[in-house]
Coordinates of C-alpha atoms in Angstrom, one line a residue:
M1 CA 68.7 55.1 299.6
A2 CA 70.3 54.4 296.3
K3 CA 71.4 57.4 294.2
P4 CA 71.1 57.9 290.5
G5 CA 74.1 57.3 288.4
V6 CA 75.8 54.8 290.8
L7 CA 73.7 51.7 290.1
D8 CA 76.0 48.7 289.2
S9 CA 74.5 47.3 286.1
D10 CA 77.1 44.6 285.5
P11 CA 75.7 41.2 286.7
V12 CA 79.0 39.4 286.5
V13 CA 80.8 41.9 288.8
M14 CA 77.9 41.7 291.3
V15 CA 78.0 37.9 291.3
K16 CA 81.8 37.8 291.7
K17 CA 81.7 40.2 294.7
T18 CA 78.9 38.1 296.3
I19 CA 80.9 34.8 295.7
E20 CA 83.9 36.3 297.5
L21 CA 81.9 37.4 300.5
K22 CA 80.2 34.0 300.7
K23 CA 83.6 32.2 300.5
K24 CA 84.9 34.3 303.4
E25 CA 81.7 33.5 305.4
L26 CA 82.1 29.8 304.7
K27 CA 85.7 29.7 305.7
R28 CA 84.8 31.3 309.0
L29 CA 82.0 28.8 309.6
V30 CA 84.2 25.7 308.7
R31 CA 87.0 27.0 310.9
S32 CA 84.5 27.3 313.8
I33 CA 83.2 23.8 313.2
V34 CA 86.7 22.2 313.1
D35 CA 88.2 24.1 316.0
D36 CA 85.2 23.9 318.3
E37 CA 84.1 20.4 319.4
D38 CA 81.0 21.9 321.0
C39 CA 79.9 23.9 318.0
S40 CA 76.2 24.4 317.6
I41 CA 73.9 22.7 315.1
E42 CA 72.9 26.2 314.0
T43 CA 76.5 26.8 312.9
I44 CA 76.5 23.6 310.8
D45 CA 73.2 24.6 309.2
Q46 CA 74.6 28.0 308.4
A47 CA 77.6 26.4 306.7
K48 CA 75.2 24.1 304.6
E49 CA 73.2 27.2 303.6
A50 CA 76.4 29.1 302.6
L51 CA 77.4 26.1 300.4
C52 CA 73.9 26.1 298.7
V53 CA 74.2 29.8 298.0
L54 CA 77.7 29.4 296.6
K55 CA 76.5 26.7 294.2
E56 CA 73.7 29.0 293.0
L57 CA 76.0 31.9 292.5
K58 CA 78.4 29.8 290.5
Q59 CA 75.6 28.8 288.3
R60 CA 74.5 32.4 287.8
K61 CA 78.1 33.4 287.0
S62 CA 78.5 30.9 284.3
S63 CA 75.1 31.8 282.7
T64 CA 75.9 35.6 282.7
T65 CA 79.6 35.6 281.7
S66 CA 78.9 34.7 278.0
S67 CA 76.1 37.2 277.7
S68 CA 78.1 40.0 279.3
S69 CA 81.1 39.5 277.0
S70 CA 78.9 39.8 273.9
S71 CA 77.1 42.9 275.2
S72 CA 80.5 44.6 275.9
L73 CA 81.3 44.5 272.2
S74 CA 78.0 46.2 271.4
L75 CA 78.7 48.8 274.0
K76 CA 82.0 49.6 272.4
L77 CA 80.3 50.2 269.1
H78 CA 77.9 52.6 270.8
K79 CA 80.7 54.7 272.2
S80 CA 81.8 55.8 268.7
V81 CA 78.3 57.2 268.0
T82 CA 76.9 60.4 269.7
C83 CA 73.6 59.5 271.1
P84 CA 70.9 62.3 271.4
D85 CA 70.3 63.3 275.0
E86 CA 66.6 62.6 274.8
F87 CA 67.4 59.0 274.0
K88 CA 69.6 58.5 277.1
C89 CA 68.4 57.1 280.4
P90 CA 68.9 59.7 283.2
L91 CA 70.2 56.9 285.4
S92 CA 72.6 54.9 283.1
K93 CA 73.4 57.9 280.7
E94 CA 73.2 55.3 277.9
L95 CA 70.9 54.7 275.0
M96 CA 67.6 53.4 276.3
R97 CA 66.5 49.9 275.1
D98 CA 63.2 49.7 276.9
P99 CA 62.0 53.3 277.7
V100 CA 59.2 53.5 280.3
I101 CA 57.4 56.3 282.1
V102 CA 57.0 56.7 285.8
T103 CA 54.1 58.7 287.4
S104 CA 56.2 61.9 287.6
G105 CA 56.2 61.9 283.7
Q106 CA 60.0 61.2 283.5
T107 CA 61.2 58.4 281.1
Y108 CA 63.9 55.9 282.1
D109 CA 65.3 52.6 280.7
R110 CA 63.3 49.9 282.4
P111 CA 66.1 47.8 284.0
F112 CA 67.7 50.9 285.6
I113 CA 64.5 52.4 287.0
Q114 CA 63.3 49.0 288.1
K115 CA 66.6 48.5 290.0
W116 CA 66.0 51.9 291.6
L117 CA 62.5 51.0 292.7
S118 CA 63.6 47.5 293.8
A119 CA 66.1 49.1 296.2
G120 CA 63.0 50.5 298.0
N121 CA 63.1 54.0 296.5
R122 CA 59.6 55.5 296.0
T123 CA 60.6 58.8 294.4
C124 CA 61.5 59.9 290.9
P125 CA 65.3 60.0 290.7
S126 CA 65.3 63.2 288.5
T127 CA 62.6 65.3 290.3
N128 CA 62.5 63.7 293.8
Q129 CA 58.7 63.7 293.4
V130 CA 57.0 61.0 295.4
L131 CA 55.6 58.4 293.0
S132 CA 51.9 57.7 293.5
H133 CA 52.6 54.1 292.3
T134 CA 55.5 52.1 290.9
I135 CA 53.8 50.7 287.8
L136 CA 56.0 51.4 284.7
T137 CA 54.2 52.4 281.5
P138 CA 56.0 51.8 278.1
N139 CA 56.9 55.0 276.3
H140 CA 56.1 53.8 272.8
L141 CA 56.8 57.2 271.1
I142 CA 60.4 57.4 272.5
R143 CA 61.0 53.7 271.7
Q144 CA 59.9 54.2 268.1
M145 CA 62.1 57.3 267.7
I146 CA 65.1 55.3 269.2
E147 CA 64.5 52.4 266.8
Q148 CA 64.4 54.8 263.8
W149 CA 67.6 56.6 265.0
S150 CA 69.4 53.3 265.7
K151 CA 68.5 51.9 262.3
K152 CA 70.0 55.0 260.6
Q153 CA 73.2 54.6 262.7
G154 CA 73.4 50.9 261.9
I155 CA 72.9 49.8 265.5
E156 CA 71.2 46.6 266.2
L157 CA 69.1 47.7 269.2
S158 CA 67.7 44.3 270.2
N159 CA 71.2 43.0 270.9
S160 CA 72.7 46.2 272.3
F161 CA 72.4 45.2 276.0
V162 CA 71.9 42.1 277.9
Y163 CA 70.2 42.2 281.4
I164 CA 69.5 39.6 284.0
N165 CA 65.8 38.6 283.8
E166 CA 64.3 40.0 287.0
E167 CA 62.0 37.0 287.3
G168 CA 64.5 34.3 286.6
V169 CA 64.3 31.9 289.4
T170 CA 66.7 28.9 289.8
E171 CA 66.0 25.6 291.4
A172 CA 68.5 26.5 294.1
D173 CA 66.5 29.7 294.8
C174 CA 63.3 27.7 295.3
E175 CA 65.0 25.2 297.7
H176 CA 66.6 27.9 299.7
F177 CA 63.4 29.9 299.9
L178 CA 61.4 26.9 301.1
C179 CA 64.0 26.1 303.7
L180 CA 63.9 29.7 305.1
L181 CA 60.1 29.7 305.2
K182 CA 60.1 26.4 307.1
K183 CA 62.4 28.0 309.7
M184 CA 59.7 30.7 310.4
S185 CA 57.8 28.0 312.3
S186 CA 60.9 26.8 314.2
T187 CA 62.7 28.0 317.3
L188 CA 63.2 31.7 318.0
S189 CA 66.8 31.7 316.9
D190 CA 65.8 30.0 313.6
Q191 CA 63.1 32.5 313.1
K192 CA 65.4 35.5 313.7
A193 CA 68.1 34.1 311.3
A194 CA 65.5 33.2 308.6
A195 CA 63.7 36.5 308.8
K196 CA 67.0 38.4 308.6
E197 CA 68.1 36.5 305.5
L198 CA 64.7 36.8 303.8
R199 CA 64.7 40.5 304.4
L200 CA 68.1 40.8 302.7
L201 CA 67.2 38.5 299.8
T202 CA 63.9 40.2 299.0
K203 CA 65.8 43.5 299.0
K204 CA 68.7 42.5 296.9
H205 CA 67.3 39.8 294.6
P206 CA 63.9 40.5 292.9
C207 CA 63.5 36.8 292.1
F208 CA 62.8 36.1 295.8
R209 CA 59.9 38.5 295.6
V210 CA 58.5 36.5 292.7
L211 CA 58.6 33.3 294.8
F212 CA 56.1 34.8 297.3
C213 CA 53.5 35.1 294.6
D214 CA 54.1 31.6 293.3
S215 CA 53.0 29.9 296.6
V216 CA 49.6 30.4 298.4
D217 CA 51.1 29.5 301.7
A218 CA 54.3 31.6 301.5
I219 CA 52.9 34.8 303.1
P220 CA 51.0 33.0 305.9
Q221 CA 54.2 31.1 306.7
L222 CA 56.2 34.3 306.8
L223 CA 53.8 35.9 309.2
K224 CA 53.6 33.0 311.7
P225 CA 56.1 34.5 314.2
I226 CA 54.0 37.7 314.6
C227 CA 50.5 36.3 314.4
G228 CA 48.2 35.6 317.4
S229 CA 49.1 38.6 319.5
D230 CA 47.1 41.8 320.1
S231 CA 50.2 44.0 320.0
F232 CA 53.8 43.8 319.0
S233 CA 55.1 44.3 322.6
G234 CA 55.6 40.5 323.2
I235 CA 57.3 40.0 319.8
H236 CA 61.1 40.2 319.5
P237 CA 61.9 43.6 317.9
D238 CA 64.2 42.1 315.3
I239 CA 61.6 39.7 314.1
Q240 CA 58.8 42.3 313.9
E241 CA 60.9 44.7 312.0
D242 CA 62.3 42.1 309.6
V243 CA 58.9 40.5 308.8
I244 CA 57.2 43.8 308.2
T245 CA 60.1 44.9 306.0
I246 CA 59.8 41.7 304.0
L247 CA 56.2 42.5 303.4
L248 CA 57.3 45.9 302.1
N249 CA 59.9 44.3 299.8
I250 CA 57.6 41.8 298.2
S251 CA 54.9 44.4 297.8
I252 CA 57.3 46.4 295.5
H253 CA 56.8 43.6 292.8
D254 CA 53.7 44.7 290.8
N255 CA 52.4 41.1 290.5
N256 CA 52.4 40.7 294.2
K257 CA 50.4 43.8 295.2
K258 CA 46.9 42.2 294.9
L259 CA 48.0 38.9 296.5
V260 CA 49.7 40.6 299.5
A261 CA 46.8 43.0 300.2
E262 CA 44.1 40.3 299.8
T263 CA 45.9 37.8 302.2
P264 CA 43.4 38.1 305.1
M265 CA 46.0 38.7 307.9
V266 CA 48.3 41.2 306.1
I267 CA 46.4 44.5 306.5
P268 CA 45.4 43.9 310.1
I269 CA 49.1 43.0 310.9
L270 CA 50.3 46.2 309.2
M271 CA 47.7 48.2 311.2
K272 CA 49.0 46.5 314.4
A273 CA 52.6 47.4 313.4
L274 CA 51.6 51.0 312.9
R275 CA 50.2 51.2 316.4
S276 CA 52.7 49.3 318.5
G277 CA 55.9 48.3 316.6
T278 CA 59.3 49.9 316.9
I279 CA 59.6 53.2 315.0
E280 CA 61.4 51.3 312.1
T281 CA 58.6 48.7 312.0
R282 CA 55.9 51.4 312.0
S283 CA 57.7 53.4 309.3
N284 CA 58.0 50.3 307.1
A285 CA 54.4 49.3 307.7
A286 CA 53.4 52.7 306.4
A287 CA 55.7 52.3 303.4
A288 CA 54.1 48.9 302.7
L289 CA 50.6 50.4 302.7
F290 CA 51.8 53.1 300.4
T291 CA 53.3 50.6 298.0
L292 CA 50.2 48.4 298.1
S293 CA 47.9 51.3 297.5
A294 CA 49.2 51.7 293.9
L295 CA 46.2 49.5 292.9
D296 CA 42.8 51.1 293.2
S297 CA 41.3 47.8 294.5
N298 CA 43.9 47.9 297.3
K299 CA 43.1 51.6 298.1
E300 CA 39.5 50.6 298.7
L301 CA 40.5 47.5 300.7
I302 CA 42.9 49.4 302.9
G303 CA 40.5 52.3 303.4
K304 CA 37.6 50.1 304.5
S305 CA 39.9 48.3 306.9
G306 CA 40.4 51.5 309.0
A307 CA 44.1 51.9 308.3
L308 CA 43.9 55.6 307.8
K309 CA 43.3 56.3 311.5
P310 CA 46.6 54.7 312.7
L311 CA 48.4 56.4 309.8
I312 CA 47.1 59.8 310.9
D313 CA 48.0 59.1 314.5
L314 CA 51.5 58.2 313.4
L315 CA 51.7 61.4 311.4
E316 CA 50.6 63.4 314.4
E317 CA 53.4 61.9 316.5
G318 CA 55.8 63.4 313.9
H319 CA 58.7 61.1 314.2
P320 CA 61.2 62.2 311.5
L321 CA 62.0 58.6 310.4
A322 CA 58.3 57.9 309.6
M323 CA 56.9 61.2 308.3
K324 CA 57.7 60.8 304.6
D325 CA 56.4 57.2 304.4
V326 CA 53.2 58.0 306.4
A327 CA 52.5 61.1 304.3
S328 CA 53.0 59.2 301.1
A329 CA 50.6 56.5 302.2
I330 CA 47.9 59.0 303.3
F331 CA 48.2 60.9 300.0
T332 CA 48.0 57.9 297.8
L333 CA 45.0 56.4 299.7
C334 CA 43.1 59.7 299.6
V335 CA 43.2 59.9 295.8
M336 CA 40.1 57.8 296.2
Q337 CA 37.1 59.9 297.1
E338 CA 35.8 57.5 299.8
N339 CA 39.1 57.5 301.5
K340 CA 39.2 61.3 301.4
A341 CA 36.0 61.4 303.4
R342 CA 37.4 58.8 305.9
A343 CA 40.6 60.8 306.4
V344 CA 38.7 64.0 307.0
K345 CA 36.4 62.2 309.5
D346 CA 39.5 60.7 311.3
G347 CA 41.0 64.2 311.9
A348 CA 43.6 64.4 309.1
V349 CA 42.9 68.1 308.4
R350 CA 43.5 69.0 312.1
V351 CA 46.8 67.1 312.2
V352 CA 48.1 68.4 308.8
V353 CA 47.2 72.0 309.5
R354 CA 49.0 71.9 312.9
K355 CA 52.1 70.5 311.3
I356 CA 52.0 73.1 308.5
K357 CA 51.8 75.9 311.0
D358 CA 54.9 74.4 312.7
R359 CA 56.6 74.3 309.2
S360 CA 57.1 70.6 309.5
H361 CA 57.4 68.5 306.3
I362 CA 55.7 71.3 304.3
D363 CA 56.1 69.7 300.9
E364 CA 54.3 66.4 301.7
L365 CA 51.6 67.9 303.9
L366 CA 50.6 70.7 301.6
A367 CA 50.0 68.1 298.9
I368 CA 47.7 66.1 301.3
L369 CA 45.8 69.3 302.3
A370 CA 45.4 70.3 298.7
L371 CA 44.0 66.9 297.9
L372 CA 41.6 66.9 300.9
S373 CA 40.4 70.5 300.2
S374 CA 38.0 69.2 297.6
H375 CA 35.9 67.7 300.4
H376 CA 33.4 70.2 301.8
R377 CA 34.0 69.2 305.5
A378 CA 37.8 69.7 305.0
I379 CA 37.3 73.3 303.9
Q380 CA 35.2 74.0 307.0
D381 CA 38.0 72.5 309.2
I382 CA 40.7 74.4 307.4
G383 CA 38.9 77.7 308.0
E384 CA 38.1 76.9 311.7
L385 CA 41.7 76.0 312.3
G386 CA 43.0 79.3 311.1
A387 CA 45.1 78.0 308.3
V388 CA 44.7 80.9 305.9
P389 CA 47.4 83.2 307.3
S390 CA 49.9 80.2 307.2
L391 CA 49.1 79.4 303.6
L392 CA 49.5 83.1 302.6
S393 CA 52.9 83.4 304.4
I394 CA 54.1 80.2 302.7
I395 CA 53.3 81.7 299.3
R396 CA 55.3 84.9 300.3
E397 CA 58.3 83.1 301.8
S398 CA 58.7 79.8 299.9
S399 CA 60.9 79.3 296.9
C400 CA 59.2 76.0 296.0
E401 CA 56.8 76.5 293.1
R402 CA 54.9 73.3 293.9
N403 CA 54.2 74.5 297.5
K404 CA 52.9 77.8 296.1
E405 CA 50.7 76.0 293.7
N406 CA 49.2 73.8 296.5
C407 CA 48.7 76.8 298.8
V408 CA 46.9 78.9 296.2
A409 CA 44.8 75.9 295.1
I410 CA 43.6 75.5 298.7
L411 CA 42.9 79.2 299.1
Q412 CA 40.9 79.3 295.9
T413 CA 38.7 76.5 297.1
I414 CA 38.3 78.3 300.4
C415 CA 37.2 81.5 298.5
L416 CA 34.5 79.5 296.7
Y417 CA 33.0 77.9 299.8
D418 CA 33.8 80.1 302.7
R419 CA 33.2 83.9 302.1
S420 CA 34.1 84.7 305.7
K421 CA 37.8 84.2 304.8
L422 CA 37.8 86.7 301.9
K423 CA 38.4 89.5 304.3
E424 CA 41.8 87.9 305.5
I425 CA 42.8 87.4 301.9
R426 CA 41.9 90.9 300.9
E427 CA 43.9 92.4 303.8
E428 CA 46.9 90.2 302.7
E429 CA 46.5 91.5 299.2
N430 CA 46.3 95.2 300.3
N431 CA 49.4 94.8 302.6
H432 CA 51.6 92.5 300.5
G433 CA 50.1 91.9 297.1
T434 CA 50.8 88.2 297.5
I435 CA 48.1 86.9 295.2
S436 CA 48.8 89.5 292.5
E437 CA 52.5 88.7 292.5
L438 CA 51.6 85.0 292.1
A439 CA 49.2 85.8 289.3
Q440 CA 52.0 87.5 287.4
N441 CA 55.1 85.4 288.1
G442 CA 53.8 82.0 289.3
T443 CA 53.6 78.7 287.3
S444 CA 50.8 78.4 284.8
R445 CA 48.7 76.5 287.4
A446 CA 49.5 79.0 290.1
K447 CA 48.6 82.0 287.8
R448 CA 45.3 80.4 287.0
K449 CA 44.3 79.8 290.6
A450 CA 45.6 83.2 291.7
S451 CA 43.6 85.0 289.0
G452 CA 40.5 83.1 290.1
I453 CA 41.0 84.4 293.6
L454 CA 41.5 88.0 292.4
E455 CA 38.3 87.8 290.3
R456 CA 36.4 86.5 293.3
L457 CA 37.7 89.4 295.4
N458 CA 36.8 92.0 292.8
R459 CA 33.4 90.5 292.3
V460 CA 32.7 90.8 296.1
V461 CA 33.9 94.4 296.2
N462 CA 31.7 95.3 293.2
I463 CA 28.7 93.7 294.8
T464 CA 29.4 95.6 298.1
H465 CA 29.7 98.9 296.2
T466 CA 26.5 98.3 294.3
A467 CA 24.6 97.5 297.5

């Protein structure tokens, strides 16, 4: 996972490094062709592809060199001016040109947070909070303040920085893309090589994600090697993992989300991958469903398809590699009320409570349980599964304010709908004063919920005394 503060924002440097790597690869391939009279046709094809990529990279280098040199002058001008911290991007530490807000409420400069998201990250770099979706919202207030400040400082904001257009697609890109898709219907060795390269390209170069939404046939062509089988057991592990990961990569692009989810074979294949792929494939299938579920229309589509059940089953297995992606997918899907009911029916509460009792991935699972607790059947399940003591002990022992908030929110809902649990909470309060402590020293949300529980306890005591 990429880390904040280390993103290379210089396109020229990136292109130069890639050119050098491609030159070394080409030299190796040419040497192999010249020295080996029986060299394979595949080796010759690889050399041709390397030449095509080198041509494309040379074109990009020439188009970015002039823009980078002009932007460096503007950057030097900025260094002499002290920029207010609230105008700096947390990732680049530079004055923001296009401030946008992510779902955690944090503001970043669009190119840098886009690069973070494009690398496959699905958390806020500053808070580590899982993002419910990756749609970026312009922060018009901060932008206006930056423009006013820049004007006073004599800085021409519109020319301050030059970035590569994420959606800039060259003719060489298109040709290479179509060539790789064609190979997905060829021999096994061609499929493996093409899938591996498409996985890399859709991870590193956003323009290749854009190409998938420009062609109606692109996704069906991509999926050909893994279609027509009831399970993934007969599919080469490398191909299944690469193809599912490509689906994840192209789903990151906001304009692709609707197209990918509504392509008839995609969600059934992701469900199949959740059940019978390698653990890497299953984890990336969950991540793809999480990314696609950023759209409400996709939440509905995925929920109706029955995808929550295999997600819950994978959560129950508890493989460390898959837990965060699976939990994120379940949480985002259950924001929709209909999916909340489906998850409860499919046994999500039982699985989540058991994991919480085992102190496994508490942060993610408490968030899911708090979300599900607004469903009446979920409250019944939580009570029957004996979750109340675990929730109270987490409030006592945890140093995470978010976890305390979620625990007390669940407990307040239990108090409202299940009076039989009030005795356990009252005993806890008499022995440890857990709820009172939270009502005094918790976050504003935790204080509100804790005070509600205390009022409920006092009301019941008064009614009992009156009776």
